[in-house]
Each structure stands twice: as structure tokens, then as C-alpha cells.
Coordinates of C-alpha atoms in Angstrom, one line a residue:
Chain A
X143 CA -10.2 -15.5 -9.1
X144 CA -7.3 -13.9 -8.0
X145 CA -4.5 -13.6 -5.7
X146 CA -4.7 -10.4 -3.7
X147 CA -1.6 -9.2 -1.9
X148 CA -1.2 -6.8 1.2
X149 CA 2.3 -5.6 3.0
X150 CA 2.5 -4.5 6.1
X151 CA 5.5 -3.0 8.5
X152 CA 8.6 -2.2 7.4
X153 CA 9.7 -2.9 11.0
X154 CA 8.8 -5.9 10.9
X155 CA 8.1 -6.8 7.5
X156 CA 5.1 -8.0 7.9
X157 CA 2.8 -8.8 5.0
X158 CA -0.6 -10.0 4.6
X159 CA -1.6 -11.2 0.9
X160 CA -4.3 -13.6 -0.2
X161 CA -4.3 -16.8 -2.9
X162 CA -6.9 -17.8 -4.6
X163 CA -7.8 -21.6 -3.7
X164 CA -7.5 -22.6 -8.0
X165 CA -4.3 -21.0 -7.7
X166 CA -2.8 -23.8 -5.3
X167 CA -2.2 -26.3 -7.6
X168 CA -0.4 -24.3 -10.0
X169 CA 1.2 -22.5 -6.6
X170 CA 4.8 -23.6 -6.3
X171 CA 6.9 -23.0 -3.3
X172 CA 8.5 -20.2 -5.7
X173 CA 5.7 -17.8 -5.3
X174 CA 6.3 -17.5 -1.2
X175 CA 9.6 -17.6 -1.7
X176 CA 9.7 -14.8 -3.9
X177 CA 7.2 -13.1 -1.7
X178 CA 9.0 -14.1 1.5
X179 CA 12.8 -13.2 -0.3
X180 CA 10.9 -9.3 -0.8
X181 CA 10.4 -8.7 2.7
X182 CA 6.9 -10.0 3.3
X183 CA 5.9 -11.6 6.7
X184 CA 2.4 -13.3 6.8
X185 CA -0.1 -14.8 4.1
X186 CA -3.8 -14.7 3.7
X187 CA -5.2 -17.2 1.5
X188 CA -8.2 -15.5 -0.1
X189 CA -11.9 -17.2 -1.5
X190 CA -13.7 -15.1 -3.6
X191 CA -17.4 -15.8 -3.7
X192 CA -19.0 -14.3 -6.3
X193 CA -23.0 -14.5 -6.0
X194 CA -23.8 -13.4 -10.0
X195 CA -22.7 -17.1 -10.6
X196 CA -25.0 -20.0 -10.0
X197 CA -25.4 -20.3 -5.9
X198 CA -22.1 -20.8 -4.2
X199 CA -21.6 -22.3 -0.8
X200 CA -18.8 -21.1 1.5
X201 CA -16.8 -24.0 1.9
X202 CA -14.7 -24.7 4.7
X203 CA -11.3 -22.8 4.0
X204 CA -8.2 -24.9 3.8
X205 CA -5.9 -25.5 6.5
X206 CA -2.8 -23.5 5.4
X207 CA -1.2 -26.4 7.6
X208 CA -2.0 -28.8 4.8
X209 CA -0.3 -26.6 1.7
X210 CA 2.7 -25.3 3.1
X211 CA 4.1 -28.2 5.4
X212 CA 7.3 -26.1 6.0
X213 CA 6.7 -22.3 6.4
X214 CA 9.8 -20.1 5.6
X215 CA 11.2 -17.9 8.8
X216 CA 10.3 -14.1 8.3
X217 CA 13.5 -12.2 7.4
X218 CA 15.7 -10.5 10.0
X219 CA 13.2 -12.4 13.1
X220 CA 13.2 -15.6 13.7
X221 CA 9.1 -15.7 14.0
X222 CA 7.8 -18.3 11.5
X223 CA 5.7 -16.7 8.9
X224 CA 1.9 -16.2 9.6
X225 CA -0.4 -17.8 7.3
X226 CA -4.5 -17.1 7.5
X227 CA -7.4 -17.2 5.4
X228 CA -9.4 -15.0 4.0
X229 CA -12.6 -14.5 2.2
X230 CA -14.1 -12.1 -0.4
X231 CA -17.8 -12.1 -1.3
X232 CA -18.8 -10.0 -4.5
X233 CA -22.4 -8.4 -3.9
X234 CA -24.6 -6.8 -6.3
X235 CA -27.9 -7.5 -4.2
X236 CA -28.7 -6.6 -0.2
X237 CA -30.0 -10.9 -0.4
X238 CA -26.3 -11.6 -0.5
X239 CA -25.6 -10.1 2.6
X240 CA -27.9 -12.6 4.2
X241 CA -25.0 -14.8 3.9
X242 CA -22.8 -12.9 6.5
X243 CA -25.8 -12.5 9.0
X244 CA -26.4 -16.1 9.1
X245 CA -24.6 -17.9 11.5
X246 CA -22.6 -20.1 9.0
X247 CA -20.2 -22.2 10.5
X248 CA -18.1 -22.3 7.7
X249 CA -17.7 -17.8 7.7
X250 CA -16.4 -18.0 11.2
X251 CA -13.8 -20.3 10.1
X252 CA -12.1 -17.3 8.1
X253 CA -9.8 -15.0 10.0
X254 CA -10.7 -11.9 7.3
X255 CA -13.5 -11.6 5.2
X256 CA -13.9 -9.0 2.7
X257 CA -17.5 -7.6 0.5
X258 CA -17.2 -5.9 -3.0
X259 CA -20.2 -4.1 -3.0
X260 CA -21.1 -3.0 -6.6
X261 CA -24.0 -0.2 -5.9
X262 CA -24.4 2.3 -3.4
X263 CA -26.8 1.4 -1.3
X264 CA -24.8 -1.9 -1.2
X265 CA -21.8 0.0 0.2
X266 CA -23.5 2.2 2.4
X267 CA -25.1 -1.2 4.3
X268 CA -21.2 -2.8 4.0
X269 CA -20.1 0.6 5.5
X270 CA -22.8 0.7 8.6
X271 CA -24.3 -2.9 9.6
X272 CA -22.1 -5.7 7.9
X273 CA -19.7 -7.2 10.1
X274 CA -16.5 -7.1 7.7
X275 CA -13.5 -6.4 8.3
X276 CA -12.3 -5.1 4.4
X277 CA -14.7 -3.4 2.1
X278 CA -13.0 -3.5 -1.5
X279 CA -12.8 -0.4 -3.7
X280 CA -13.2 -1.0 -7.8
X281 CA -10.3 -0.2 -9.8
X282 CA -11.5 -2.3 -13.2
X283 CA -13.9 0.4 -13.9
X284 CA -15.6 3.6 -13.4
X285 CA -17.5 3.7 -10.2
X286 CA -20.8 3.8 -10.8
X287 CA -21.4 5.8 -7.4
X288 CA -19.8 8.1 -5.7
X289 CA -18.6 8.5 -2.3
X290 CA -20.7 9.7 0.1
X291 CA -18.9 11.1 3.5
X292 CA -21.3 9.9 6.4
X293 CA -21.1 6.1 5.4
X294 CA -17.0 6.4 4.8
X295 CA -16.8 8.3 8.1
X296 CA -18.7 5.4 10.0
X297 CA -16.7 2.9 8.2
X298 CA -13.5 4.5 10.0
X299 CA -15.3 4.9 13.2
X300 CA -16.2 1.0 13.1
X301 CA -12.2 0.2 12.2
X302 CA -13.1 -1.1 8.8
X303 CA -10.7 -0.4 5.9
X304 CA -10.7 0.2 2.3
X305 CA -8.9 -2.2 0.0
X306 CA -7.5 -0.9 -3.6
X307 CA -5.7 -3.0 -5.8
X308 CA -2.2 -2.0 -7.8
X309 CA -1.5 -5.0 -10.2
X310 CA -4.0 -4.0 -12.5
X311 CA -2.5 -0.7 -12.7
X312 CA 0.9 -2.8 -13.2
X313 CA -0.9 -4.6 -16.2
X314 CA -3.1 -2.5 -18.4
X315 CA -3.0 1.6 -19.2
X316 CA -6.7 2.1 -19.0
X317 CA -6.8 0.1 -16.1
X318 CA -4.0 2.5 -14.3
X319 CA -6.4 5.3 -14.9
X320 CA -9.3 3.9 -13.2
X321 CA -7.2 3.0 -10.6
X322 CA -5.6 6.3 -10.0
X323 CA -8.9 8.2 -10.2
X324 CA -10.6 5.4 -8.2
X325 CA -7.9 6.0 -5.8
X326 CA -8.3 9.6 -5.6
X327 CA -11.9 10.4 -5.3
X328 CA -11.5 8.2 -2.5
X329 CA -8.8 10.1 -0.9
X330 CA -10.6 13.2 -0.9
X331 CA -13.6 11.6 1.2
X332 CA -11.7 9.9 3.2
X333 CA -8.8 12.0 4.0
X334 CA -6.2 9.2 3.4
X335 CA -7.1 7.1 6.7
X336 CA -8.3 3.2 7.1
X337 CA -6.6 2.3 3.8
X338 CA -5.0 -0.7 2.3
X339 CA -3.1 -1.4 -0.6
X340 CA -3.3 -4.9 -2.2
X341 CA -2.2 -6.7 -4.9
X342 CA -4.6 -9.3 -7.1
X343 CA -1.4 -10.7 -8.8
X344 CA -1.9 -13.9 -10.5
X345 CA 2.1 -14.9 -11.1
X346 CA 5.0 -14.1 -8.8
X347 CA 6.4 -11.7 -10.7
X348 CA 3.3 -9.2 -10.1
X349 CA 4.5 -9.3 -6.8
X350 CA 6.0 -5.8 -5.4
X351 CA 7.8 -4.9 -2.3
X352 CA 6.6 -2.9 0.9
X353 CA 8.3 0.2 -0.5
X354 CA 7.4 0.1 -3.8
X355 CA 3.9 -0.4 -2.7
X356 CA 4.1 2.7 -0.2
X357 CA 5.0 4.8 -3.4
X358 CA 2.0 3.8 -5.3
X359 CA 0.3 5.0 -2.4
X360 CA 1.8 8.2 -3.1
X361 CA 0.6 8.4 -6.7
X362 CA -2.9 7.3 -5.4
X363 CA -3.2 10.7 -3.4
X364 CA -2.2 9.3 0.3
X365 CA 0.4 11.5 2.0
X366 CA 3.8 9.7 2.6
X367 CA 3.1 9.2 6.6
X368 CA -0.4 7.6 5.4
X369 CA 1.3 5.2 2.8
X370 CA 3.6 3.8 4.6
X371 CA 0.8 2.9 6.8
X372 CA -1.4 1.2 4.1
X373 CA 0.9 -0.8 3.8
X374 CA 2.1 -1.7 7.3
X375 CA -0.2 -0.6 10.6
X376 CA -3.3 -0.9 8.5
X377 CA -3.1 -4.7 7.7
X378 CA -2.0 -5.4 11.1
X379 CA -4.7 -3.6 12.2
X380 CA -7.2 -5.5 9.6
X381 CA -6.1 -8.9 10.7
X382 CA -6.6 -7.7 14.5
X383 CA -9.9 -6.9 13.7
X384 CA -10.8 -10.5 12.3
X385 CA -9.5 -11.7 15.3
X386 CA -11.8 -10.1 17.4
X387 CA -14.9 -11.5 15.6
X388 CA -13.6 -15.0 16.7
X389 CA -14.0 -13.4 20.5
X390 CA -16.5 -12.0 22.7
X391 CA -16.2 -8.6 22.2
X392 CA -12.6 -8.5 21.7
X393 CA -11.9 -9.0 25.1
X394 CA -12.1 -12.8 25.4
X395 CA -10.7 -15.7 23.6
X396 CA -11.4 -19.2 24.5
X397 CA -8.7 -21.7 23.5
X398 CA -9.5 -25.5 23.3
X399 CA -7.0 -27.2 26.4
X400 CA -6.1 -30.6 25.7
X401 CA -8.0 -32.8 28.4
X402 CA -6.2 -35.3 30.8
X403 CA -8.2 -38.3 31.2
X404 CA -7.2 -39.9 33.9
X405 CA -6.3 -36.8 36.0
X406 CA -9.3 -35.8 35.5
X407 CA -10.8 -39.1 37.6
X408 CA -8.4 -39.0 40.3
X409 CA -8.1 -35.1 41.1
X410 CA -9.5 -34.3 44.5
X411 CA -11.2 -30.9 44.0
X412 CA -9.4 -27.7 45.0
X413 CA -11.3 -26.2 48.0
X414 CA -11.1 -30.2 49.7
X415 CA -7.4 -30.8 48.9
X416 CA -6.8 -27.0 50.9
X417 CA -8.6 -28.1 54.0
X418 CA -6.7 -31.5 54.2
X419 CA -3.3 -29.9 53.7
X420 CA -4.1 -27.9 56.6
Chain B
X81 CA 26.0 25.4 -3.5
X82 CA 26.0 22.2 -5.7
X83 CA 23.5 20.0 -7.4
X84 CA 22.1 17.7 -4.9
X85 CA 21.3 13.8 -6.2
X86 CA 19.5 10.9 -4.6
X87 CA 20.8 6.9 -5.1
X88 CA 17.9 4.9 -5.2
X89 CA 19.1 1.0 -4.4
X90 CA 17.0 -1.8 -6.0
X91 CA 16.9 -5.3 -6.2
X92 CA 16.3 -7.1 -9.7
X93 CA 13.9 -9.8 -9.0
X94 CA 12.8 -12.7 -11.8
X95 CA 12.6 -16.5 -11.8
X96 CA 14.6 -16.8 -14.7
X97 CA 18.0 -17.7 -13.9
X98 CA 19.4 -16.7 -17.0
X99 CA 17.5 -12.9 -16.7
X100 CA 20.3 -12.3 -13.9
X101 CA 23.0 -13.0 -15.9
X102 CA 21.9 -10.4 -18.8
X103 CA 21.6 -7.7 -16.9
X104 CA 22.9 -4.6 -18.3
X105 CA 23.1 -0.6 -18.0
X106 CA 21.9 0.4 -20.8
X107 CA 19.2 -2.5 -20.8
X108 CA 18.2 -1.8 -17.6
X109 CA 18.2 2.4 -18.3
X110 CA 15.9 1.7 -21.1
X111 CA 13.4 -0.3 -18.9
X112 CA 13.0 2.9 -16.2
X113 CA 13.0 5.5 -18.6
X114 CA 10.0 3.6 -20.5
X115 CA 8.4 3.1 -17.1
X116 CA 8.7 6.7 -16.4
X117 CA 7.1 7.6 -20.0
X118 CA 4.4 5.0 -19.6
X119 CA 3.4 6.7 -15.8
X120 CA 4.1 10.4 -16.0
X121 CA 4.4 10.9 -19.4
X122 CA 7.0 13.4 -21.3
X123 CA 7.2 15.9 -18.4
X124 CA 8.2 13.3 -16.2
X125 CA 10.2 11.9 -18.4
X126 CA 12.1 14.8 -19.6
X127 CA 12.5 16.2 -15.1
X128 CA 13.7 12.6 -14.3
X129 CA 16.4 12.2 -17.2
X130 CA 18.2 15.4 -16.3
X131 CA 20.9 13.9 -14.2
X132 CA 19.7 10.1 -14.4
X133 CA 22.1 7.3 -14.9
X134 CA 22.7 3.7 -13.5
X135 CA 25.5 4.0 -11.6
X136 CA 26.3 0.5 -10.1
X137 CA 25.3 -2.8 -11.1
X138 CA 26.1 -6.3 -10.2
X139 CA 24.7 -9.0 -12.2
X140 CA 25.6 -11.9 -9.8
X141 CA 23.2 -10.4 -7.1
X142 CA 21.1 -8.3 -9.4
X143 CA 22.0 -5.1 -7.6
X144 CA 21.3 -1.7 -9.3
X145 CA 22.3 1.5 -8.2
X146 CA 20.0 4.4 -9.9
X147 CA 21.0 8.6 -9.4
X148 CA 18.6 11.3 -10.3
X149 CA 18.2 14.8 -9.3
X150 CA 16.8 15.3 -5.9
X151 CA 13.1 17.0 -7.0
X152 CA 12.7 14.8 -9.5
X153 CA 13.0 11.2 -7.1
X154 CA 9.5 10.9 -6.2
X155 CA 9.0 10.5 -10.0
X156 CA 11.1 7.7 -10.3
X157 CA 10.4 5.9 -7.2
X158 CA 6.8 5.7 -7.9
X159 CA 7.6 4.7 -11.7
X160 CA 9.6 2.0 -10.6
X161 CA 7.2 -0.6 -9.7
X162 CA 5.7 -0.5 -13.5
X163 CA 9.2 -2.5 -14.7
X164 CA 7.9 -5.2 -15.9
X165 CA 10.1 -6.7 -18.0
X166 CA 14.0 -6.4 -19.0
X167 CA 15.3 -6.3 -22.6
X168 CA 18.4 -6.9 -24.6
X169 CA 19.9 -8.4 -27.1
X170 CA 16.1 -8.8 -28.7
X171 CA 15.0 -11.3 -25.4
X172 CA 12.5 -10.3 -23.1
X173 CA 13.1 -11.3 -19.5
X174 CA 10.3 -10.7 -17.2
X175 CA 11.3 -9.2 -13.9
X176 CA 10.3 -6.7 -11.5
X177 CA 12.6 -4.4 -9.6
X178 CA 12.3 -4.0 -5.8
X179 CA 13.4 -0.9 -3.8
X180 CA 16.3 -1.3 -0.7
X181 CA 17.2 2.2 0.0
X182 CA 17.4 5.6 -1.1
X183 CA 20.0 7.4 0.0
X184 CA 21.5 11.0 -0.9
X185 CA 25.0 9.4 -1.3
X186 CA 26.4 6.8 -2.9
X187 CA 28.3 5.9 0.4
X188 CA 25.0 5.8 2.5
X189 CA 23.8 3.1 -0.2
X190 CA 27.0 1.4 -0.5
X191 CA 26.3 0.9 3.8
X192 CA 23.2 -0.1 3.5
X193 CA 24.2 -2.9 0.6
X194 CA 26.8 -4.3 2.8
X195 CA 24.0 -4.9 5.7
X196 CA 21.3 -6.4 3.0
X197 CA 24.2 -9.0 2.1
X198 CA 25.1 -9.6 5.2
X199 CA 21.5 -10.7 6.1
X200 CA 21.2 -12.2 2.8
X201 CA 24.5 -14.2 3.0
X202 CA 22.8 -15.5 6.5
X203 CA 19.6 -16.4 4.9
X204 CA 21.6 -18.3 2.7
X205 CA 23.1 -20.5 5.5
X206 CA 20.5 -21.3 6.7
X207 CA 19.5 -23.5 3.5
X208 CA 23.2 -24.3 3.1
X209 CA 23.2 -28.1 2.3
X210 CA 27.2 -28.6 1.7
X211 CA 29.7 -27.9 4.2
X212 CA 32.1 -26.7 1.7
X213 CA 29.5 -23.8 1.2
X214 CA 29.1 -23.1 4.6
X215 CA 32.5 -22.1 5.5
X216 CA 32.6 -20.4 2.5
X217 CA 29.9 -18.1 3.0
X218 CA 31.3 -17.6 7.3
X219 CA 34.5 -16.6 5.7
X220 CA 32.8 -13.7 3.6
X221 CA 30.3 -12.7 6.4
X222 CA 32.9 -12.1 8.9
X223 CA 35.3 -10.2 6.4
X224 CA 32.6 -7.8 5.1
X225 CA 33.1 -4.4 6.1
X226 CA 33.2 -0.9 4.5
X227 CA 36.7 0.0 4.6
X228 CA 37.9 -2.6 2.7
X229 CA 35.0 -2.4 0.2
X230 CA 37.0 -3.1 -3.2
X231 CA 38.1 -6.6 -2.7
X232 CA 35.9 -7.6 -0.4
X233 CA 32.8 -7.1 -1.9
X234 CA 33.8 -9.0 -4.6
X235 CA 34.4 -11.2 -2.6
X236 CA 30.8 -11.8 -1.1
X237 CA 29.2 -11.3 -4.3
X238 CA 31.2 -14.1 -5.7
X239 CA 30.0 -16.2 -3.3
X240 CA 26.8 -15.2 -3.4
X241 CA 26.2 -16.2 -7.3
X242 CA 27.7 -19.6 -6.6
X243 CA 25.0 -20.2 -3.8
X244 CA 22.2 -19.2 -5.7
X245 CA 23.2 -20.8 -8.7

């Protein structure tokens, strides 16, 4: 469980970064400040679901309405920040995926959902046919697969985007190493494109800002054009794709109106009300 | 033909009040050089201590001012997120250091500090609570400028460690 941090545009300093949901309580208002004071612009709150444990049900994410009554203005704009919700499901077997295909209520409810696949064929199927938006590259350990270039070049094709992780590099040697080479191998497949750099920090103080994250993207491999990206265009682009799953097709969005009673009774209807004007 | 340096501006971040207030050069020197060690080892260790000092520093708005040699800044731009902590005087205060600017002169920085405080001073009025405060921090935002940087600065730093304190 972990709290999973992306930054986005230096023009805009715009952020996306997740919390876990066990992490609200002990979540103080310092944590977004700190996060807000850095130059970050919008929140993801992120569930992981991890299916090794006993069955796990999506549960309805929480309203970020309900946690953070008063949300701090984004630096330098006066735009309130964003706050969404994400989702991270841990796979190790193709019968997890069911879980995505199924028309859950509660999945639609999340604005980004992410997969950890942990075999090959797990990623190649996240890669092709699931309907993600993030697909989570391992930097704990020593993939036990490597990358392949059709399924990574269908993954860019299908705007989905690889997510590595820094604090753990911030924490532990051994864990830098993994992270690095992780990083790299990816790099070379990939060519530096559709990737995003986030952070799984646990306290504030893990916590770095957009250009310090830009230049860890510069010791993972990415060129400088391509890190700055990770860290801006490339979450922007991530939560634009999340959006579109909540649309048909991208192209249209329905939005509840608020009903008039009354009017409603006493309207005359349109094509009537023209001929009696005239 | 002369040696050509870059000024890399960073912000010392930590929830420790007190971590502010102990905030010193040589501290502070130690903590990047050890980050360096830790991520590039002794080559880029030994490359990124040829010309490398802290050249500004103000503990009120934990405001450091780094120089190094100019093929040697990638080095310690990427080293710098690994600070993790600050010590001295045997205390450990953990911290992280977040980068502003980097700039080939110390004049480009010292522009580009004046601007972050200026926004910063404006941040701060908006969670002003005491009116006493709020003229005080309109004074210094309308008086900051460049030519006058001596005293004035010091004057919207001051002000600045009494709001956030």
C-alpha cells in the first residue's frame, strides 16, 4: 500500500500523484501542502488491489470531496487544485483481468486505473486488450521477463503509458539498481516515449519536485526533451485518457442537468410555442 | 577563455521547524557530496567537487545556492534528489532539497529568487490571518527589486521567517 506520486507541466505545474486509502487517516493536511508548496497541481488518490490476497472487492472510491473539504489553489493560477482517483490492480493470473472486463460499477467510478502485471504473457494481454490507462513497470526486483517490442509498440499506439517508480531508488541501494536497470531496458524498447515517472512515497518528505523528477528521468536513460515530458504532457495525457473511458468514444460526455419540476409541467413544447408567437 | 560554472538554486524542504534554523554550508556540502558518492560513485564524485561550493544560503527561507563546473552539472542535478537528510552538530534532520533554477550566473539565479519570493510572499497573503502581517508583507512585495538587492532582500527574508514561523 502505497502512495504513488506523478508531476506533470512545469507550465502549469500540474501534478498527478496517488494516496493510498490506509494512508488517509494518518494523511495530514501537511502532506498536500508540502506537495502543493513544491509546485504540484492535481492529486490522484490511488487503491491498490492486490489479487494474491484473499478475494478483494473494488470498493467504491472515496469522494476526494469528503477528505479535503478545502482544496489549496495551484501556485502562480488561480485554478483550484484537481483531485481524482485512481486504481492499481496487482495481477499474477489472466483470471484477474476478468475483473476489468466485467462491467463493475464500482471500476467506472475511477478516473485512472492502473495493472501490475507480474509475467509476460500478463503484460503482453495488459499491453493489447485491457482497457487501462497505466501499465506499471517493476523496480523492487529483477524482471522476470523481458521486453518484447510488438506488445510495447501497441501499447504506445493504444496511448497507454508506462509507470516507473523513484522513491524506492530514494530509499534503498539495491533497490536503485533495479530501478535504473529496470528503467533502462525499458528505454531501449521503447525509445523513451509513453512514460511516466511516479513516486510510491509513504511520508512527505519522499516527495520530490517536477525538476528533480525530470532529472531522474535523465539517469533512467530518457533524453532531456522526453523527461520533462514524463513528467508533465504524459500525465496530462494519462488522466485524458481515463476520461475518455467515462465517454462514448471520447467524443461524448453526458453530464447529469439538475431537473426543474415545475417547469417541466407548465413548458409548452418548442415547435407549439413557435407557431403561436407567430 | 575562462572556466565556465553553473548555479543551481534549491529549496530546502522538511517539516521540522527547527531543521530550518540549522542549516549550514558545510552541513549542507557534506549532504550533496554524500549524495553524489552514494549515486555516481568516486568518478562522480571526484568531476563534481572540482569547482563545487555552496555559495549562498539563507536559513530563514532555506535557500541554497550550489556552483559546480559546467560538464559536471548533470551530475549533481540528478544526485540531488537522493538528499535525504541534513546533519550537524550530531542531529539528523530529515529533509529533501527541491530544485528552482539553474542558471550560469549567479545574477540570473539571484533574478529568478527575487520572482520565487515574490510569488511566495503572495502565497503567503493569502493565508495572512493578522492585519499587522498583511501590511507588512505589501510593504516588502512592492519594494523588492534587483537594484537594490542588499537591503532589501533582507528585508523580505525577514519577513518571510516571521510568517512562516
Amino acid at each position: 500500500m502505497h502512495v504513488i506520486i506523478n508531476c506533470n507541466t512545469f507550465n502549469e505545474y500540474f501534478t498527478v500523484f496517488s494516496l493510498d486509502l490506509f494512508s488517509f487517516c494518518l494523511l495530514d493536511k501537511i502532506f498536500l501542502t508540502v506537495c502543493f508548496s513544491v509546485g504540484y497541481s492535481a492529486v490522484a488518490l490511488n487503491h491498490v488491489i492486490d489479487f494474491k490476497e484473499k478475494k478483494q472487492e473494488i470498493i467504491k472510491p472515496v469522494s476526494p470531496s469528503e477528505l479535503f473539504p478545502s482544496l489549496p489553489i495551484v501556485q502562480g493560477t488561480s485554478k483550484k487544485i484537481k483531485v481524482l482517483t485512481r486504481l492499481t490492480l496487482v495481477v499474477s493470473d489472466p483470471s484477474h483481468c476478468n475483473l476489468l472486463r466485467s462491467t463493475s460499477a464500482n471500476i467506472r467510478l475511477y478516473d485512472i486505473i492502473a495493472v501490475f502485471p507480474k509475467t509476460e504473457k500478463l503484460f503482453h494481454i495488459a499491453c493489447t486488450t485491457l482497457d487501462v490507462d497505466l501499465v506499471c513497470i517493476n523496480v523492487t526486483e529483477k524482471l522476470p521477463f523481458y521486453f518484447r517490442r510488438p506488445p510495447v509498440n501497441m501499447a504506445i499506439d493504444r496511448g497507454i503509458y508506462f509507470e516507473l517508480l523513484y522513491t524506492p531508488a530514494i530509499k534503498d541501494s539495491t533497490m536503485r539498481r533495479y530501478t535504473i536497470s529496470n528503467a533502462i531496458s525499458l528505454m531501449q524498447i521503447c525509445k523513451g516515449k509513453n512514460i511516466v515517472i511516479s513516486s510510491a512515497a509513504e511520508r512527505p518528505l519522499e516527495l520530490r519536485g517536477p525538476y528533480d523528477v525530470a532529472n531522474l528521468g535523465l539517469l533512467f536513460g530518457l533524453p532531456e526533451g522526453e523527461a520533462k515530458a514524463a513528467v508533465s504532457t504524459n500525465c496530462r495525457a494519462t488522466m485524458l485518457h481515463g476520461e475518455t473511458r467515462k465517454s462514448a468514444c471520447g467524443v461524448v460526455y453526458t453530464v447529469k442537468k439538475p431537473r426543474k419540476v415545475e417547469e417541466e409541467e407548465t413548458a409548452v413544447p418548442a415547435c407549439k410555442k413557435a407557431k403561436t408567437q407567430a | 577563455v575562462r572556466f565556465k560554472n553553473r548555479y543551481v538554486l534549491c529549496e530546502v524542504v522538511s517539516e521540522d521547524p527547527r531543521c530550518r534554523q540549522c542549516i549550514e554550508d558545510r552541513a549542507l556540502g557534506l549532504a550533496v557530496r554524500d549524495a553524489i558518492a552514494r549515486v555516481h560513485g568516486d568518478y562522480g564524485l571526484a568531476c563534481c567537487s572540482i569547482s563545487f561550493t555552496v555559495k549562498y544560503l539563507n536559513a530563514y527561507t532555506g535557500t541554497v545556492l550550489l556552483r559546480c563546473r559546467k560538464d559536471s552539472y548533470r551530475l549533481l542535478c540528478s544526485a540531488l534528489p537522493f538528499v535525504r537528510y541534513l546533519e550537524s552538530r550530531a542531529q539528523r534532520y530529515p529533509c529533501f532539497l527541491n530544485t528552482l533554477h539553474v542558471g550560469g550566473t549567479i545574477r540570473t539565479c539571484q533574478k529568478f529568487l527575487i520572482q520565487y519570493n515574490r510569488t511566495q510572499l503572495l502565497r503567503l497573503l493569502q493565508n495572512c490571518t493578522n492585519e499587522e502581517e498583511r501590511q507588512c508583507i505589501q510593504k516588502s512585495l512592492l519594494s523588492c527589486s534587483l537594484t537594490e538587492e542588499q537591503s532589501q532582500s533582507g528585508d523580505e527574508e525577514e519577513d518571510d521567517g516571521t510568517e512562516t514561523d
